[in-house]
Amino acid sequence: MKTNRIDNDADMNTDQSLSNLTPEATISEIISADSEAGELLTSIGLSLSEHEQETLRSVCQQRKWSEVEVLQWLKKLSSTTNGESPSANAESVPERDTPLIKWTAYLEESFLDPNQSLLEELEGNFPRIHKVHGNQYPWLKTMRWEFDRFREALGMYYAFEREKFFPLIGQLKNNSNNNLNHGTIQKLDKSFSVIERDQRRLRNLMKTIREKGNQFENPGNACSTLRIQNENFKILFSQLKKQFEVEEDHILPRTKAEIRTKG
């Protein structure tokens, strides 16, 4: 989710980062301070070209949005914090033949940790959104019930990977000879079935939530909280889909291949 910085504002913001900005910053200043901010603002329904020279506070007042909430959201998801990328030390995408332990570290850094953070934010905001808008948008009630199922399922999936599956992969690395413990092989075989089953369940839940959630389309008069929630759902589901692809294309087949080698 990258956008190009606005060149004609770059000079005035070279020493400015999004973390230092307040709601009095113009939309142009916000975009210049962070390359992703423009795309995020567009995703919740703000036209950059129409409001480029207006302050965030002014734009939000016109739309009856919370400028504080919008700016906090931008800062949380931005690629820039105090002038440095928070992912600067994160795992980069490994080469195909990289040891499996590096692949699991990449999964945790790039998917499990940020997805868990998004899930917690959705969980924290949903009750308030439902309370305020439940009568206005009845689909929120059904969506919330499905989300509770999804939240529990994803939490269990991540707990299984962190506490069971990834440590078992670590045992493959630690076992340098070709005599892999039979019990470890059995546990890994069971893990494959668990992961494949849980991925199917999570995909079905994501499909249902999207259907029950009005396809994450924002009503014309939707508040900033609902708009942010819908975009957070889109980001989380997109990231989870990418995670599943990494696991299906790299983690599972590589692990099975190593079992055949050492089993």
Short mmCIF file of C-alpha atoms in Angstrom, two decimals:
data_model
loop_
_atom_site.label_atom_id
_atom_site.label_comp_id
_atom_site.label_asym_id
_atom_site.label_seq_id
_atom_site.Cartn_x
_atom_site.Cartn_y
_atom_site.Cartn_z
CA MET A 1 0.00 0.00 0.00
CA LYS A 2 2.42 2.63 -1.28
CA THR A 3 1.79 6.01 -2.86
CA ASN A 4 4.18 8.53 -4.35
CA ARG A 5 4.96 11.60 -2.30
CA ILE A 6 3.74 14.96 -3.62
CA ASP A 7 6.88 16.51 -5.10
CA ASN A 8 5.85 20.14 -4.84
CA ASP A 9 5.44 19.85 -1.08
CA ALA A 10 8.51 17.77 -0.37
CA ASP A 11 10.79 20.71 0.41
CA MET A 12 8.51 22.18 3.06
CA ASN A 13 8.24 18.87 4.90
CA THR A 14 11.66 17.29 4.60
CA ASP A 15 12.15 17.45 8.38
CA GLN A 16 8.56 16.61 9.24
CA SER A 17 7.19 13.18 10.10
CA LEU A 18 3.61 12.11 10.47
CA SER A 19 4.11 11.35 14.15
CA ASN A 20 4.77 15.07 14.81
CA LEU A 21 1.73 16.40 12.97
CA THR A 22 -1.50 17.61 14.57
CA PRO A 23 -5.03 17.96 13.14
CA GLU A 24 -4.02 21.51 12.13
CA ALA A 25 -1.76 20.06 9.41
CA THR A 26 -3.06 20.39 5.86
CA ILE A 27 -3.88 17.30 3.83
CA SER A 28 -0.91 18.19 1.62
CA GLU A 29 1.43 18.27 4.63
CA ILE A 30 0.13 14.94 5.88
CA ILE A 31 0.68 13.29 2.50
CA SER A 32 4.16 14.78 2.20
CA ALA A 33 5.06 13.53 5.67
CA ASP A 34 4.09 9.95 4.85
CA SER A 35 3.84 8.15 1.54
CA GLU A 36 0.90 5.96 2.55
CA ALA A 37 -1.31 8.60 4.17
CA GLY A 38 -2.91 9.72 0.92
CA GLU A 39 -4.01 6.23 0.00
CA LEU A 40 -5.39 5.67 3.49
CA LEU A 41 -7.36 8.91 3.42
CA THR A 42 -8.72 8.05 -0.01
CA SER A 43 -9.75 4.61 1.25
CA ILE A 44 -12.15 6.15 3.78
CA GLY A 45 -13.71 8.49 1.23
CA LEU A 46 -11.68 11.70 1.25
CA SER A 47 -10.89 13.36 -2.09
CA LEU A 48 -7.29 14.57 -1.90
CA SER A 49 -7.55 16.94 -4.85
CA GLU A 50 -10.54 18.75 -3.36
CA HIS A 51 -9.05 19.27 0.10
CA GLU A 52 -5.28 19.39 -0.44
CA GLN A 53 -4.81 22.83 1.13
CA GLU A 54 -7.34 22.40 3.93
CA THR A 55 -6.44 21.23 7.41
CA LEU A 56 -7.43 17.79 8.59
CA ARG A 57 -9.49 19.41 11.33
CA SER A 58 -11.44 21.49 8.81
CA VAL A 59 -12.13 18.55 6.51
CA CYS A 60 -13.26 16.35 9.39
CA GLN A 61 -15.52 19.06 10.80
CA GLN A 62 -17.21 19.38 7.41
CA ARG A 63 -17.85 15.64 7.35
CA LYS A 64 -18.58 15.26 11.07
CA TRP A 65 -15.61 12.94 11.46
CA SER A 66 -13.27 12.76 14.42
CA GLU A 67 -10.00 14.39 13.34
CA VAL A 68 -8.20 12.91 16.34
CA GLU A 69 -9.36 9.40 15.48
CA VAL A 70 -8.42 9.77 11.81
CA LEU A 71 -4.94 11.10 12.59
CA GLN A 72 -4.28 8.39 15.18
CA TRP A 73 -5.28 5.77 12.62
CA LEU A 74 -2.97 7.26 10.01
CA LYS A 75 -0.08 7.29 12.44
CA LYS A 76 -0.69 3.71 13.49
CA LEU A 77 -0.71 2.38 9.93
CA SER A 78 1.84 4.74 8.46
CA SER A 79 5.18 3.66 7.12
CA THR A 80 6.95 6.48 8.95
CA THR A 81 7.42 6.96 12.68
CA ASN A 82 9.79 9.67 13.87
CA GLY A 83 11.35 9.67 10.44
CA GLU A 84 12.11 5.95 10.46
CA SER A 85 10.15 3.04 9.10
CA PRO A 86 8.88 0.80 11.92
CA SER A 87 9.53 -2.11 9.59
CA ALA A 88 13.15 -1.14 9.04
CA ASN A 89 14.30 -4.08 11.14
CA ALA A 90 11.48 -6.39 10.08
CA GLU A 91 12.14 -9.58 8.19
CA SER A 92 12.33 -9.14 4.43
CA VAL A 93 10.78 -11.72 2.13
CA PRO A 94 13.15 -14.71 2.27
CA GLU A 95 14.62 -16.38 -0.78
CA ARG A 96 12.83 -19.55 -1.81
CA ASP A 97 15.60 -21.83 -0.48
CA THR A 98 16.02 -19.91 2.80
CA PRO A 99 15.86 -22.15 5.92
CA LEU A 100 12.35 -22.68 7.23
CA ILE A 101 13.14 -20.98 10.53
CA LYS A 102 13.64 -17.73 8.57
CA TRP A 103 10.30 -18.18 6.87
CA THR A 104 8.49 -18.56 10.19
CA ALA A 105 10.25 -15.44 11.52
CA TYR A 106 9.07 -13.61 8.40
CA LEU A 107 5.51 -14.79 9.01
CA GLU A 108 5.53 -13.51 12.58
CA GLU A 109 7.05 -10.14 11.72
CA SER A 110 5.03 -9.44 8.58
CA PHE A 111 1.70 -11.11 9.29
CA LEU A 112 0.99 -12.54 12.74
CA ASP A 113 2.06 -9.48 14.74
CA PRO A 114 0.41 -6.75 12.61
CA ASN A 115 -2.70 -8.85 11.99
CA GLN A 116 -3.09 -9.47 15.71
CA SER A 117 -2.86 -5.72 16.29
CA LEU A 118 -5.56 -5.05 13.70
CA LEU A 119 -7.76 -7.75 15.19
CA GLU A 120 -7.47 -6.19 18.64
CA GLU A 121 -8.35 -2.77 17.26
CA LEU A 122 -11.42 -4.16 15.51
CA GLU A 123 -12.46 -5.97 18.66
CA GLY A 124 -12.08 -2.81 20.72
CA ASN A 125 -14.07 -0.58 18.35
CA PHE A 126 -16.86 -2.89 17.26
CA PRO A 127 -19.03 -2.64 20.44
CA ARG A 128 -19.03 1.16 20.24
CA ILE A 129 -19.87 1.16 16.52
CA HIS A 130 -22.67 -1.33 17.05
CA LYS A 131 -24.10 0.65 19.95
CA VAL A 132 -24.13 3.92 18.01
CA HIS A 133 -25.14 2.64 14.57
CA GLY A 134 -26.84 -0.72 15.22
CA ASN A 135 -30.36 0.63 14.63
CA GLN A 136 -29.27 2.69 11.63
CA TYR A 137 -27.40 -0.19 9.98
CA PRO A 138 -29.03 -3.49 11.08
CA TRP A 139 -26.41 -5.55 9.22
CA LEU A 140 -23.89 -4.57 11.90
CA LYS A 141 -25.55 -6.94 14.39
CA THR A 142 -25.16 -9.98 12.14
CA MET A 143 -21.70 -8.87 11.13
CA ARG A 144 -20.63 -8.56 14.75
CA TRP A 145 -21.79 -12.08 15.55
CA GLU A 146 -19.79 -13.45 12.61
CA PHE A 147 -16.79 -11.33 13.61
CA ASP A 148 -16.81 -12.83 17.10
CA ARG A 149 -16.55 -16.28 15.55
CA PHE A 150 -13.77 -15.12 13.25
CA ARG A 151 -11.86 -13.42 16.07
CA GLU A 152 -11.92 -16.59 18.15
CA ALA A 153 -10.92 -18.77 15.20
CA LEU A 154 -8.01 -16.53 14.16
CA GLY A 155 -6.81 -16.28 17.76
CA MET A 156 -6.73 -20.07 18.02
CA TYR A 157 -5.01 -20.36 14.64
CA TYR A 158 -2.24 -17.98 15.63
CA ALA A 159 -1.85 -19.60 19.05
CA PHE A 160 -1.47 -22.99 17.36
CA GLU A 161 1.15 -21.69 14.96
CA ARG A 162 3.17 -19.91 17.63
CA GLU A 163 2.94 -22.56 20.33
CA LYS A 164 2.86 -25.78 18.31
CA PHE A 165 3.68 -25.55 14.61
CA PHE A 166 6.60 -23.11 14.57
CA PRO A 167 8.41 -24.88 17.46
CA LEU A 168 8.04 -28.18 15.58
CA ILE A 169 9.64 -26.57 12.54
CA GLY A 170 12.42 -25.43 14.86
CA GLN A 171 13.00 -29.07 15.78
CA LEU A 172 13.63 -29.82 12.12
CA LYS A 173 16.44 -27.27 12.13
CA ASN A 174 17.89 -28.57 15.39
CA ASN A 175 17.86 -32.16 14.15
CA SER A 176 20.80 -32.09 11.78
CA ASN A 177 20.94 -35.86 11.31
CA ASN A 178 18.46 -37.88 9.30
CA ASN A 179 16.81 -39.52 12.29
CA LEU A 180 13.80 -37.34 12.97
CA ASN A 181 11.83 -38.50 15.98
CA HIS A 182 8.72 -40.44 14.93
CA GLY A 183 6.61 -38.50 17.42
CA THR A 184 7.72 -35.23 15.84
CA ILE A 185 6.75 -36.50 12.40
CA GLN A 186 3.31 -37.47 13.68
CA LYS A 187 2.83 -34.07 15.28
CA LEU A 188 3.84 -32.30 12.07
CA ASP A 189 1.50 -34.47 10.00
CA LYS A 190 -1.31 -33.52 12.37
CA SER A 191 -0.29 -29.87 12.14
CA PHE A 192 -0.69 -29.89 8.37
CA SER A 193 -4.27 -31.09 8.75
CA VAL A 194 -5.03 -28.50 11.43
CA ILE A 195 -3.64 -25.64 9.34
CA GLU A 196 -5.44 -26.67 6.17
CA ARG A 197 -8.72 -27.12 8.08
CA ASP A 198 -8.44 -23.81 9.92
CA GLN A 199 -7.53 -21.93 6.74
CA ARG A 200 -10.71 -23.20 5.08
CA ARG A 201 -12.75 -22.15 8.10
CA LEU A 202 -11.19 -18.69 8.22
CA ARG A 203 -11.69 -18.16 4.49
CA ASN A 204 -15.36 -19.06 4.86
CA LEU A 205 -15.75 -16.71 7.81
CA MET A 206 -14.07 -13.87 5.92
CA LYS A 207 -16.42 -14.41 2.99
CA THR A 208 -19.43 -14.39 5.32
CA ILE A 209 -18.31 -11.26 7.17
CA ARG A 210 -17.78 -9.44 3.89
CA GLU A 211 -21.25 -10.45 2.70
CA LYS A 212 -22.95 -9.60 6.00
CA GLY A 213 -20.90 -6.41 6.28
CA ASN A 214 -22.30 -4.74 3.19
CA GLN A 215 -19.10 -5.64 1.28
CA PHE A 216 -17.38 -3.08 3.53
CA GLU A 217 -19.02 -0.31 1.53
CA ASN A 218 -19.44 2.92 3.47
CA PRO A 219 -22.89 4.54 3.64
CA GLY A 220 -22.74 8.13 2.45
CA ASN A 221 -23.10 9.59 5.93
CA ALA A 222 -20.92 7.02 7.70
CA CYS A 223 -18.80 8.34 10.57
CA SER A 224 -15.01 8.10 10.60
CA THR A 225 -15.12 5.20 13.08
CA LEU A 226 -17.20 3.01 10.77
CA ARG A 227 -15.10 3.98 7.75
CA ILE A 228 -11.89 3.12 9.56
CA GLN A 229 -13.36 -0.17 10.73
CA ASN A 230 -14.29 -1.14 7.17
CA GLU A 231 -10.83 -0.29 5.89
CA ASN A 232 -9.21 -2.21 8.75
CA PHE A 233 -11.27 -5.25 7.78
CA LYS A 234 -10.10 -4.91 4.17
CA ILE A 235 -6.46 -4.64 5.23
CA LEU A 236 -6.70 -7.56 7.67
CA PHE A 237 -8.40 -9.86 5.18
CA SER A 238 -5.94 -8.95 2.44
CA GLN A 239 -2.98 -9.62 4.72
CA LEU A 240 -4.45 -12.90 5.94
CA LYS A 241 -4.95 -14.04 2.35
CA LYS A 242 -1.28 -13.27 1.62
CA GLN A 243 -0.21 -15.15 4.75
CA PHE A 244 -2.14 -18.23 3.67
CA GLU A 245 -0.46 -18.06 0.27
CA VAL A 246 2.99 -17.96 1.89
CA GLU A 247 2.11 -20.94 4.04
CA GLU A 248 0.63 -22.93 1.14
CA ASP A 249 3.39 -22.08 -1.35
CA HIS A 250 6.43 -22.23 0.93
CA ILE A 251 5.98 -23.33 4.55
CA LEU A 252 3.90 -26.48 4.12
CA PRO A 253 5.60 -27.99 1.04
CA ARG A 254 9.07 -27.17 2.37
CA THR A 255 8.29 -28.76 5.74
CA LYS A 256 6.89 -31.88 4.09
CA ALA A 257 10.00 -32.12 1.91
CA GLU A 258 12.30 -31.92 4.93
CA ILE A 259 10.31 -34.63 6.71
CA ARG A 260 10.80 -36.91 3.71
CA THR A 261 14.52 -36.18 3.83
CA LYS A 262 14.93 -36.82 7.55
CA GLY A 263 12.10 -39.22 8.25
#
